[in-house]
């Protein structure tokens, strides 16, 4: 027995029913998946009054026909099994086994044939429609080709990703080695700059602990990696090598910064110690200048030199209280020494003039032999006066005559 293919859409179902040779399938319209109410009513009317049924209605608006790659058989063979066909079961049972129920209105006076006869008649007179099963070789070939293409693309992508990762790992490893060279150059430069400060002693700085820390940092030895960035290595091996090199570079950078900071600390400590030493030297110089000022009273040719010395002493004392920098202290010490030397020179000139006057006085009162003896005795006194002046001692004792002048015991 023929059956309507349940895969037909509404348009294909309407085209099938437009042919009156297929009206023996009208009873199946009601249960078809693609039917709609208008077509169902038309099928019932065509069964009851085929002469007035007319053409089947068009599908409902909004139903789109299916686009099929391969044609399908609109009518398929749904032949009942032999034991069912030959049985004496009523037509209603056969309809239930076939999944069909025909509700045909009966007109008055119409003769209804026996159900069994109708079933046998329909089974004997039904056209045998062969079902042709087409193997979609083209579709299978397309699917296989698509699978091969996708597999090839996936393999290619995996290989490309692997090559890309290897190139990136090799580039990163080489960059890490270049950075290692730069970091070592900076470390060696920092060591060279720190060498003069490492030679300082504890007395040269205010904080001796900074010198100890500087020595410890300069003894740091960075770890040298024996690995290299060989292109034959895998990406994972290259990444591990890069990580080790970068770790060593970071440690050396930290030590370089620590070395620079410690050098700055030592330098500051040295400057502070130099300032302390200069302040102490200035204080000592002020004491020497004050003593020279007192001892040079009435012993200089020009009192303006002593006045300038007094002014310089006052200025130097102000500098000590004001806590100036090293250059100011050194300049103040230099100016004070220059004024002190001017006072010493003036005292030396006055002392030499006094000695000369004393020598001329002895020559006028004594004979030639006594004069020569007096000159020989006065020479050591002159040396004695000049020696303390050279040592910075501005005081001296007034030389006395070595012997009283001799007068004749009697006149004439």
JSON list of N, CA, C and O in Angstrom, two decimals, residues 350-389:
[
{"chain": "A", "resi": 350, "resn": "UNK", "atom": "N", "xyz": [110.50, 95.05, 62.72]},
{"chain": "A", "resi": 350, "resn": "UNK", "atom": "CA", "xyz": [110.75, 95.90, 63.89]},
{"chain": "A", "resi": 350, "resn": "UNK", "atom": "C", "xyz": [111.89, 95.32, 64.73]},
{"chain": "A", "resi": 350, "resn": "UNK", "atom": "O", "xyz": [112.76, 96.04, 65.24]},
{"chain": "A", "resi": 351, "resn": "UNK", "atom": "N", "xyz": [111.92, 94.02, 64.89]},
{"chain": "A", "resi": 351, "resn": "UNK", "atom": "CA", "xyz": [112.99, 93.39, 65.66]},
{"chain": "A", "resi": 351, "resn": "UNK", "atom": "C", "xyz": [114.34, 93.57, 65.01]},
{"chain": "A", "resi": 351, "resn": "UNK", "atom": "O", "xyz": [115.34, 93.84, 65.69]},
{"chain": "A", "resi": 352, "resn": "UNK", "atom": "N", "xyz": [114.40, 93.45, 63.70]},
{"chain": "A", "resi": 352, "resn": "UNK", "atom": "CA", "xyz": [115.67, 93.65, 63.00]},
{"chain": "A", "resi": 352, "resn": "UNK", "atom": "C", "xyz": [116.16, 95.09, 63.11]},
{"chain": "A", "resi": 352, "resn": "UNK", "atom": "O", "xyz": [117.36, 95.35, 63.26]},
{"chain": "A", "resi": 353, "resn": "UNK", "atom": "N", "xyz": [115.23, 96.02, 63.02]},
{"chain": "A", "resi": 353, "resn": "UNK", "atom": "CA", "xyz": [115.63, 97.43, 63.16]},
{"chain": "A", "resi": 353, "resn": "UNK", "atom": "C", "xyz": [116.16, 97.70, 64.56]},
{"chain": "A", "resi": 353, "resn": "UNK", "atom": "O", "xyz": [117.14, 98.44, 64.75]},
{"chain": "A", "resi": 354, "resn": "UNK", "atom": "N", "xyz": [115.60, 97.12, 65.56]},
{"chain": "A", "resi": 354, "resn": "UNK", "atom": "CA", "xyz": [116.05, 97.31, 66.93]},
{"chain": "A", "resi": 354, "resn": "UNK", "atom": "C", "xyz": [117.46, 96.74, 67.10]},
{"chain": "A", "resi": 354, "resn": "UNK", "atom": "O", "xyz": [118.31, 97.36, 67.76]},
{"chain": "A", "resi": 355, "resn": "UNK", "atom": "N", "xyz": [117.71, 95.61, 66.52]},
{"chain": "A", "resi": 355, "resn": "UNK", "atom": "CA", "xyz": [119.03, 95.01, 66.62]},
{"chain": "A", "resi": 355, "resn": "UNK", "atom": "C", "xyz": [120.07, 95.88, 65.91]},
{"chain": "A", "resi": 355, "resn": "UNK", "atom": "O", "xyz": [121.18, 96.08, 66.40]},
{"chain": "A", "resi": 356, "resn": "UNK", "atom": "N", "xyz": [119.70, 96.43, 64.78]},
{"chain": "A", "resi": 356, "resn": "UNK", "atom": "CA", "xyz": [120.64, 97.30, 64.05]},
{"chain": "A", "resi": 356, "resn": "UNK", "atom": "C", "xyz": [120.96, 98.55, 64.85]},
{"chain": "A", "resi": 356, "resn": "UNK", "atom": "O", "xyz": [122.12, 98.99, 64.93]},
{"chain": "A", "resi": 357, "resn": "UNK", "atom": "N", "xyz": [119.94, 99.13, 65.46]},
{"chain": "A", "resi": 357, "resn": "UNK", "atom": "CA", "xyz": [120.19, 100.32, 66.28]},
{"chain": "A", "resi": 357, "resn": "UNK", "atom": "C", "xyz": [121.07, 100.00, 67.47]},
{"chain": "A", "resi": 357, "resn": "UNK", "atom": "O", "xyz": [121.97, 100.77, 67.84]},
{"chain": "A", "resi": 358, "resn": "UNK", "atom": "N", "xyz": [120.90, 98.88, 68.08]},
{"chain": "A", "resi": 358, "resn": "UNK", "atom": "CA", "xyz": [121.74, 98.49, 69.21]},
{"chain": "A", "resi": 358, "resn": "UNK", "atom": "C", "xyz": [123.17, 98.26, 68.78]},
{"chain": "A", "resi": 358, "resn": "UNK", "atom": "O", "xyz": [124.13, 98.61, 69.50]},
{"chain": "A", "resi": 359, "resn": "UNK", "atom": "N", "xyz": [123.37, 97.71, 67.60]},
{"chain": "A", "resi": 359, "resn": "UNK", "atom": "CA", "xyz": [124.72, 97.49, 67.10]},
{"chain": "A", "resi": 359, "resn": "UNK", "atom": "C", "xyz": [125.45, 98.78, 66.82]},
{"chain": "A", "resi": 359, "resn": "UNK", "atom": "O", "xyz": [126.64, 98.93, 67.13]},
{"chain": "A", "resi": 360, "resn": "UNK", "atom": "N", "xyz": [124.80, 99.78, 66.24]},
{"chain": "A", "resi": 360, "resn": "UNK", "atom": "CA", "xyz": [125.43, 101.06, 65.96]},
{"chain": "A", "resi": 360, "resn": "UNK", "atom": "C", "xyz": [125.79, 101.79, 67.26]},
{"chain": "A", "resi": 360, "resn": "UNK", "atom": "O", "xyz": [126.80, 102.47, 67.38]},
{"chain": "A", "resi": 361, "resn": "UNK", "atom": "N", "xyz": [124.96, 101.62, 68.26]},
{"chain": "A", "resi": 361, "resn": "UNK", "atom": "CA", "xyz": [125.25, 102.26, 69.55]},
{"chain": "A", "resi": 361, "resn": "UNK", "atom": "C", "xyz": [126.51, 101.68, 70.18]},
{"chain": "A", "resi": 361, "resn": "UNK", "atom": "O", "xyz": [127.32, 102.38, 70.75]},
{"chain": "A", "resi": 362, "resn": "UNK", "atom": "N", "xyz": [126.73, 100.41, 70.08]},
{"chain": "A", "resi": 362, "resn": "UNK", "atom": "CA", "xyz": [127.93, 99.77, 70.63]},
{"chain": "A", "resi": 362, "resn": "UNK", "atom": "C", "xyz": [129.18, 100.19, 69.88]},
{"chain": "A", "resi": 362, "resn": "UNK", "atom": "O", "xyz": [130.24, 100.40, 70.46]},
{"chain": "A", "resi": 363, "resn": "UNK", "atom": "N", "xyz": [129.12, 100.41, 68.60]},
{"chain": "A", "resi": 363, "resn": "UNK", "atom": "CA", "xyz": [130.28, 100.81, 67.81]},
{"chain": "A", "resi": 363, "resn": "UNK", "atom": "C", "xyz": [130.75, 102.21, 68.18]},
{"chain": "A", "resi": 363, "resn": "UNK", "atom": "O", "xyz": [131.93, 102.53, 68.15]},
{"chain": "A", "resi": 364, "resn": "UNK", "atom": "N", "xyz": [129.83, 103.07, 68.53]},
{"chain": "A", "resi": 364, "resn": "UNK", "atom": "CA", "xyz": [130.22, 104.45, 68.84]},
{"chain": "A", "resi": 364, "resn": "UNK", "atom": "C", "xyz": [130.82, 104.59, 70.22]},
{"chain": "A", "resi": 364, "resn": "UNK", "atom": "O", "xyz": [131.54, 105.56, 70.51]},
{"chain": "A", "resi": 365, "resn": "UNK", "atom": "N", "xyz": [130.68, 103.70, 71.18]},
{"chain": "A", "resi": 365, "resn": "UNK", "atom": "CA", "xyz": [131.16, 103.83, 72.55]},
{"chain": "A", "resi": 365, "resn": "UNK", "atom": "C", "xyz": [132.34, 102.95, 72.87]},
{"chain": "A", "resi": 365, "resn": "UNK", "atom": "O", "xyz": [132.96, 103.11, 73.93]},
{"chain": "A", "resi": 366, "resn": "UNK", "atom": "N", "xyz": [132.71, 101.98, 72.04]},
{"chain": "A", "resi": 366, "resn": "UNK", "atom": "CA", "xyz": [133.80, 101.05, 72.34]},
{"chain": "A", "resi": 366, "resn": "UNK", "atom": "C", "xyz": [134.88, 101.16, 71.28]},
{"chain": "A", "resi": 366, "resn": "UNK", "atom": "O", "xyz": [134.63, 101.58, 70.17]},
{"chain": "A", "resi": 367, "resn": "UNK", "atom": "N", "xyz": [136.26, 100.79, 71.67]},
{"chain": "A", "resi": 367, "resn": "UNK", "atom": "CA", "xyz": [137.34, 100.77, 70.67]},
{"chain": "A", "resi": 367, "resn": "UNK", "atom": "C", "xyz": [137.09, 99.71, 69.63]},
{"chain": "A", "resi": 367, "resn": "UNK", "atom": "O", "xyz": [136.13, 98.95, 69.68]},
{"chain": "A", "resi": 368, "resn": "UNK", "atom": "N", "xyz": [138.05, 99.65, 68.69]},
{"chain": "A", "resi": 368, "resn": "UNK", "atom": "CA", "xyz": [137.89, 98.73, 67.58]},
{"chain": "A", "resi": 368, "resn": "UNK", "atom": "C", "xyz": [137.85, 97.28, 68.02]},
{"chain": "A", "resi": 368, "resn": "UNK", "atom": "O", "xyz": [137.05, 96.49, 67.55]},
{"chain": "A", "resi": 369, "resn": "UNK", "atom": "N", "xyz": [138.76, 96.94, 68.97]},
{"chain": "A", "resi": 369, "resn": "UNK", "atom": "CA", "xyz": [138.75, 95.54, 69.41]},
{"chain": "A", "resi": 369, "resn": "UNK", "atom": "C", "xyz": [137.49, 95.20, 70.15]},
{"chain": "A", "resi": 369, "resn": "UNK", "atom": "O", "xyz": [136.90, 94.14, 69.97]},
{"chain": "A", "resi": 370, "resn": "UNK", "atom": "N", "xyz": [137.08, 96.18, 70.99]},
{"chain": "A", "resi": 370, "resn": "UNK", "atom": "CA", "xyz": [135.82, 95.92, 71.71]},
{"chain": "A", "resi": 370, "resn": "UNK", "atom": "C", "xyz": [134.63, 95.91, 70.77]},
{"chain": "A", "resi": 370, "resn": "UNK", "atom": "O", "xyz": [133.67, 95.19, 70.97]},
{"chain": "A", "resi": 371, "resn": "UNK", "atom": "N", "xyz": [134.74, 96.77, 69.73]},
{"chain": "A", "resi": 371, "resn": "UNK", "atom": "CA", "xyz": [133.64, 96.81, 68.76]},
{"chain": "A", "resi": 371, "resn": "UNK", "atom": "C", "xyz": [133.50, 95.48, 68.03]},
{"chain": "A", "resi": 371, "resn": "UNK", "atom": "O", "xyz": [132.41, 94.99, 67.81]},
{"chain": "A", "resi": 372, "resn": "UNK", "atom": "N", "xyz": [134.68, 94.94, 67.67]},
{"chain": "A", "resi": 372, "resn": "UNK", "atom": "CA", "xyz": [134.61, 93.63, 67.00]},
{"chain": "A", "resi": 372, "resn": "UNK", "atom": "C", "xyz": [134.08, 92.57, 67.92]},
{"chain": "A", "resi": 372, "resn": "UNK", "atom": "O", "xyz": [133.29, 91.71, 67.52]},
{"chain": "A", "resi": 373, "resn": "UNK", "atom": "N", "xyz": [134.51, 92.63, 69.21]},
{"chain": "A", "resi": 373, "resn": "UNK", "atom": "CA", "xyz": [134.02, 91.65, 70.17]},
{"chain": "A", "resi": 373, "resn": "UNK", "atom": "C", "xyz": [132.52, 91.81, 70.38]},
{"chain": "A", "resi": 373, "resn": "UNK", "atom": "O", "xyz": [131.79, 90.84, 70.49]},
{"chain": "A", "resi": 374, "resn": "UNK", "atom": "N", "xyz": [132.10, 93.10, 70.40]},
{"chain": "A", "resi": 374, "resn": "UNK", "atom": "CA", "xyz": [130.67, 93.35, 70.60]},
{"chain": "A", "resi": 374, "resn": "UNK", "atom": "C", "xyz": [129.85, 92.85, 69.42]},
{"chain": "A", "resi": 374, "resn": "UNK", "atom": "O", "xyz": [128.76, 92.31, 69.57]},
{"chain": "A", "resi": 375, "resn": "UNK", "atom": "N", "xyz": [130.40, 93.05, 68.20]},
{"chain": "A", "resi": 375, "resn": "UNK", "atom": "CA", "xyz": [129.67, 92.57, 67.01]},
{"chain": "A", "resi": 375, "resn": "UNK", "atom": "C", "xyz": [129.56, 91.05, 66.99]},
{"chain": "A", "resi": 375, "resn": "UNK", "atom": "O", "xyz": [128.56, 90.50, 66.62]},
{"chain": "A", "resi": 376, "resn": "UNK", "atom": "N", "xyz": [130.67, 90.42, 67.45]},
{"chain": "A", "resi": 376, "resn": "UNK", "atom": "CA", "xyz": [130.61, 88.96, 67.47]},
{"chain": "A", "resi": 376, "resn": "UNK", "atom": "C", "xyz": [129.61, 88.46, 68.50]},
{"chain": "A", "resi": 376, "resn": "UNK", "atom": "O", "xyz": [128.97, 87.43, 68.32]},
{"chain": "A", "resi": 377, "resn": "UNK", "atom": "N", "xyz": [129.48, 89.21, 69.60]},
{"chain": "A", "resi": 377, "resn": "UNK", "atom": "CA", "xyz": [128.52, 88.78, 70.61]},
{"chain": "A", "resi": 377, "resn": "UNK", "atom": "C", "xyz": [127.09, 89.12, 70.24]},
{"chain": "A", "resi": 377, "resn": "UNK", "atom": "O", "xyz": [126.15, 88.45, 70.66]},
{"chain": "A", "resi": 378, "resn": "UNK", "atom": "N", "xyz": [126.90, 90.19, 69.45]},
{"chain": "A", "resi": 378, "resn": "UNK", "atom": "CA", "xyz": [125.53, 90.58, 69.10]},
{"chain": "A", "resi": 378, "resn": "UNK", "atom": "C", "xyz": [124.93, 89.68, 68.02]},
{"chain": "A", "resi": 378, "resn": "UNK", "atom": "O", "xyz": [123.73, 89.60, 67.87]},
{"chain": "A", "resi": 379, "resn": "UNK", "atom": "N", "xyz": [125.79, 89.07, 67.23]},
{"chain": "A", "resi": 379, "resn": "UNK", "atom": "CA", "xyz": [125.27, 88.22, 66.15]},
{"chain": "A", "resi": 379, "resn": "UNK", "atom": "C", "xyz": [124.44, 87.06, 66.66]},
{"chain": "A", "resi": 379, "resn": "UNK", "atom": "O", "xyz": [123.36, 86.79, 66.17]},
{"chain": "A", "resi": 380, "resn": "UNK", "atom": "N", "xyz": [124.86, 86.32, 67.70]},
{"chain": "A", "resi": 380, "resn": "UNK", "atom": "CA", "xyz": [124.00, 85.24, 68.20]},
{"chain": "A", "resi": 380, "resn": "UNK", "atom": "C", "xyz": [122.66, 85.75, 68.71]},
{"chain": "A", "resi": 380, "resn": "UNK", "atom": "O", "xyz": [121.65, 85.09, 68.59]},
{"chain": "A", "resi": 381, "resn": "UNK", "atom": "N", "xyz": [122.69, 86.95, 69.31]},
{"chain": "A", "resi": 381, "resn": "UNK", "atom": "CA", "xyz": [121.42, 87.48, 69.80]},
{"chain": "A", "resi": 381, "resn": "UNK", "atom": "C", "xyz": [120.45, 87.72, 68.67]},
{"chain": "A", "resi": 381, "resn": "UNK", "atom": "O", "xyz": [119.26, 87.49, 68.78]},
{"chain": "A", "resi": 382, "resn": "UNK", "atom": "N", "xyz": [120.97, 88.17, 67.52]},
{"chain": "A", "resi": 382, "resn": "UNK", "atom": "CA", "xyz": [120.10, 88.41, 66.37]},
{"chain": "A", "resi": 382, "resn": "UNK", "atom": "C", "xyz": [119.52, 87.10, 65.85]},
{"chain": "A", "resi": 382, "resn": "UNK", "atom": "O", "xyz": [118.36, 87.01, 65.49]},
{"chain": "A", "resi": 383, "resn": "UNK", "atom": "N", "xyz": [120.35, 86.08, 65.85]},
{"chain": "A", "resi": 383, "resn": "UNK", "atom": "CA", "xyz": [119.83, 84.78, 65.41]},
{"chain": "A", "resi": 383, "resn": "UNK", "atom": "C", "xyz": [118.78, 84.25, 66.38]},
{"chain": "A", "resi": 383, "resn": "UNK", "atom": "O", "xyz": [117.80, 83.65, 66.01]},
{"chain": "A", "resi": 384, "resn": "UNK", "atom": "N", "xyz": [119.04, 84.51, 67.65]},
{"chain": "A", "resi": 384, "resn": "UNK", "atom": "CA", "xyz": [118.07, 84.05, 68.65]},
{"chain": "A", "resi": 384, "resn": "UNK", "atom": "C", "xyz": [116.73, 84.74, 68.51]},
{"chain": "A", "resi": 384, "resn": "UNK", "atom": "O", "xyz": [115.70, 84.17, 68.79]},
{"chain": "A", "resi": 385, "resn": "UNK", "atom": "N", "xyz": [116.77, 86.00, 68.07]},
{"chain": "A", "resi": 385, "resn": "UNK", "atom": "CA", "xyz": [115.51, 86.71, 67.89]},
{"chain": "A", "resi": 385, "resn": "UNK", "atom": "C", "xyz": [114.74, 86.24, 66.67]},
{"chain": "A", "resi": 385, "resn": "UNK", "atom": "O", "xyz": [113.53, 86.13, 66.68]},
{"chain": "A", "resi": 386, "resn": "UNK", "atom": "N", "xyz": [115.49, 85.98, 65.60]},
{"chain": "A", "resi": 386, "resn": "UNK", "atom": "CA", "xyz": [114.81, 85.61, 64.36]},
{"chain": "A", "resi": 386, "resn": "UNK", "atom": "C", "xyz": [114.26, 84.20, 64.41]},
{"chain": "A", "resi": 386, "resn": "UNK", "atom": "O", "xyz": [113.28, 83.89, 63.77]},
{"chain": "A", "resi": 387, "resn": "UNK", "atom": "N", "xyz": [114.85, 83.32, 65.17]},
{"chain": "A", "resi": 387, "resn": "UNK", "atom": "CA", "xyz": [114.39, 81.94, 65.21]},
{"chain": "A", "resi": 387, "resn": "UNK", "atom": "C", "xyz": [112.99, 81.82, 65.79]},
{"chain": "A", "resi": 387, "resn": "UNK", "atom": "O", "xyz": [112.15, 81.15, 65.22]},
{"chain": "A", "resi": 388, "resn": "UNK", "atom": "N", "xyz": [112.67, 82.42, 66.94]},
{"chain": "A", "resi": 388, "resn": "UNK", "atom": "CA", "xyz": [111.29, 82.28, 67.41]},
{"chain": "A", "resi": 388, "resn": "UNK", "atom": "C", "xyz": [110.28, 82.92, 66.50]},
{"chain": "A", "resi": 388, "resn": "UNK", "atom": "O", "xyz": [109.14, 82.51, 66.42]},
{"chain": "A", "resi": 389, "resn": "UNK", "atom": "N", "xyz": [110.70, 83.99, 65.79]},
{"chain": "A", "resi": 389, "resn": "UNK", "atom": "CA", "xyz": [109.77, 84.61, 64.87]},
{"chain": "A", "resi": 389, "resn": "UNK", "atom": "C", "xyz": [109.40, 83.67, 63.75]},
{"chain": "A", "resi": 389, "resn": "UNK", "atom": "O", "xyz": [108.28, 83.57, 63.32]}
]
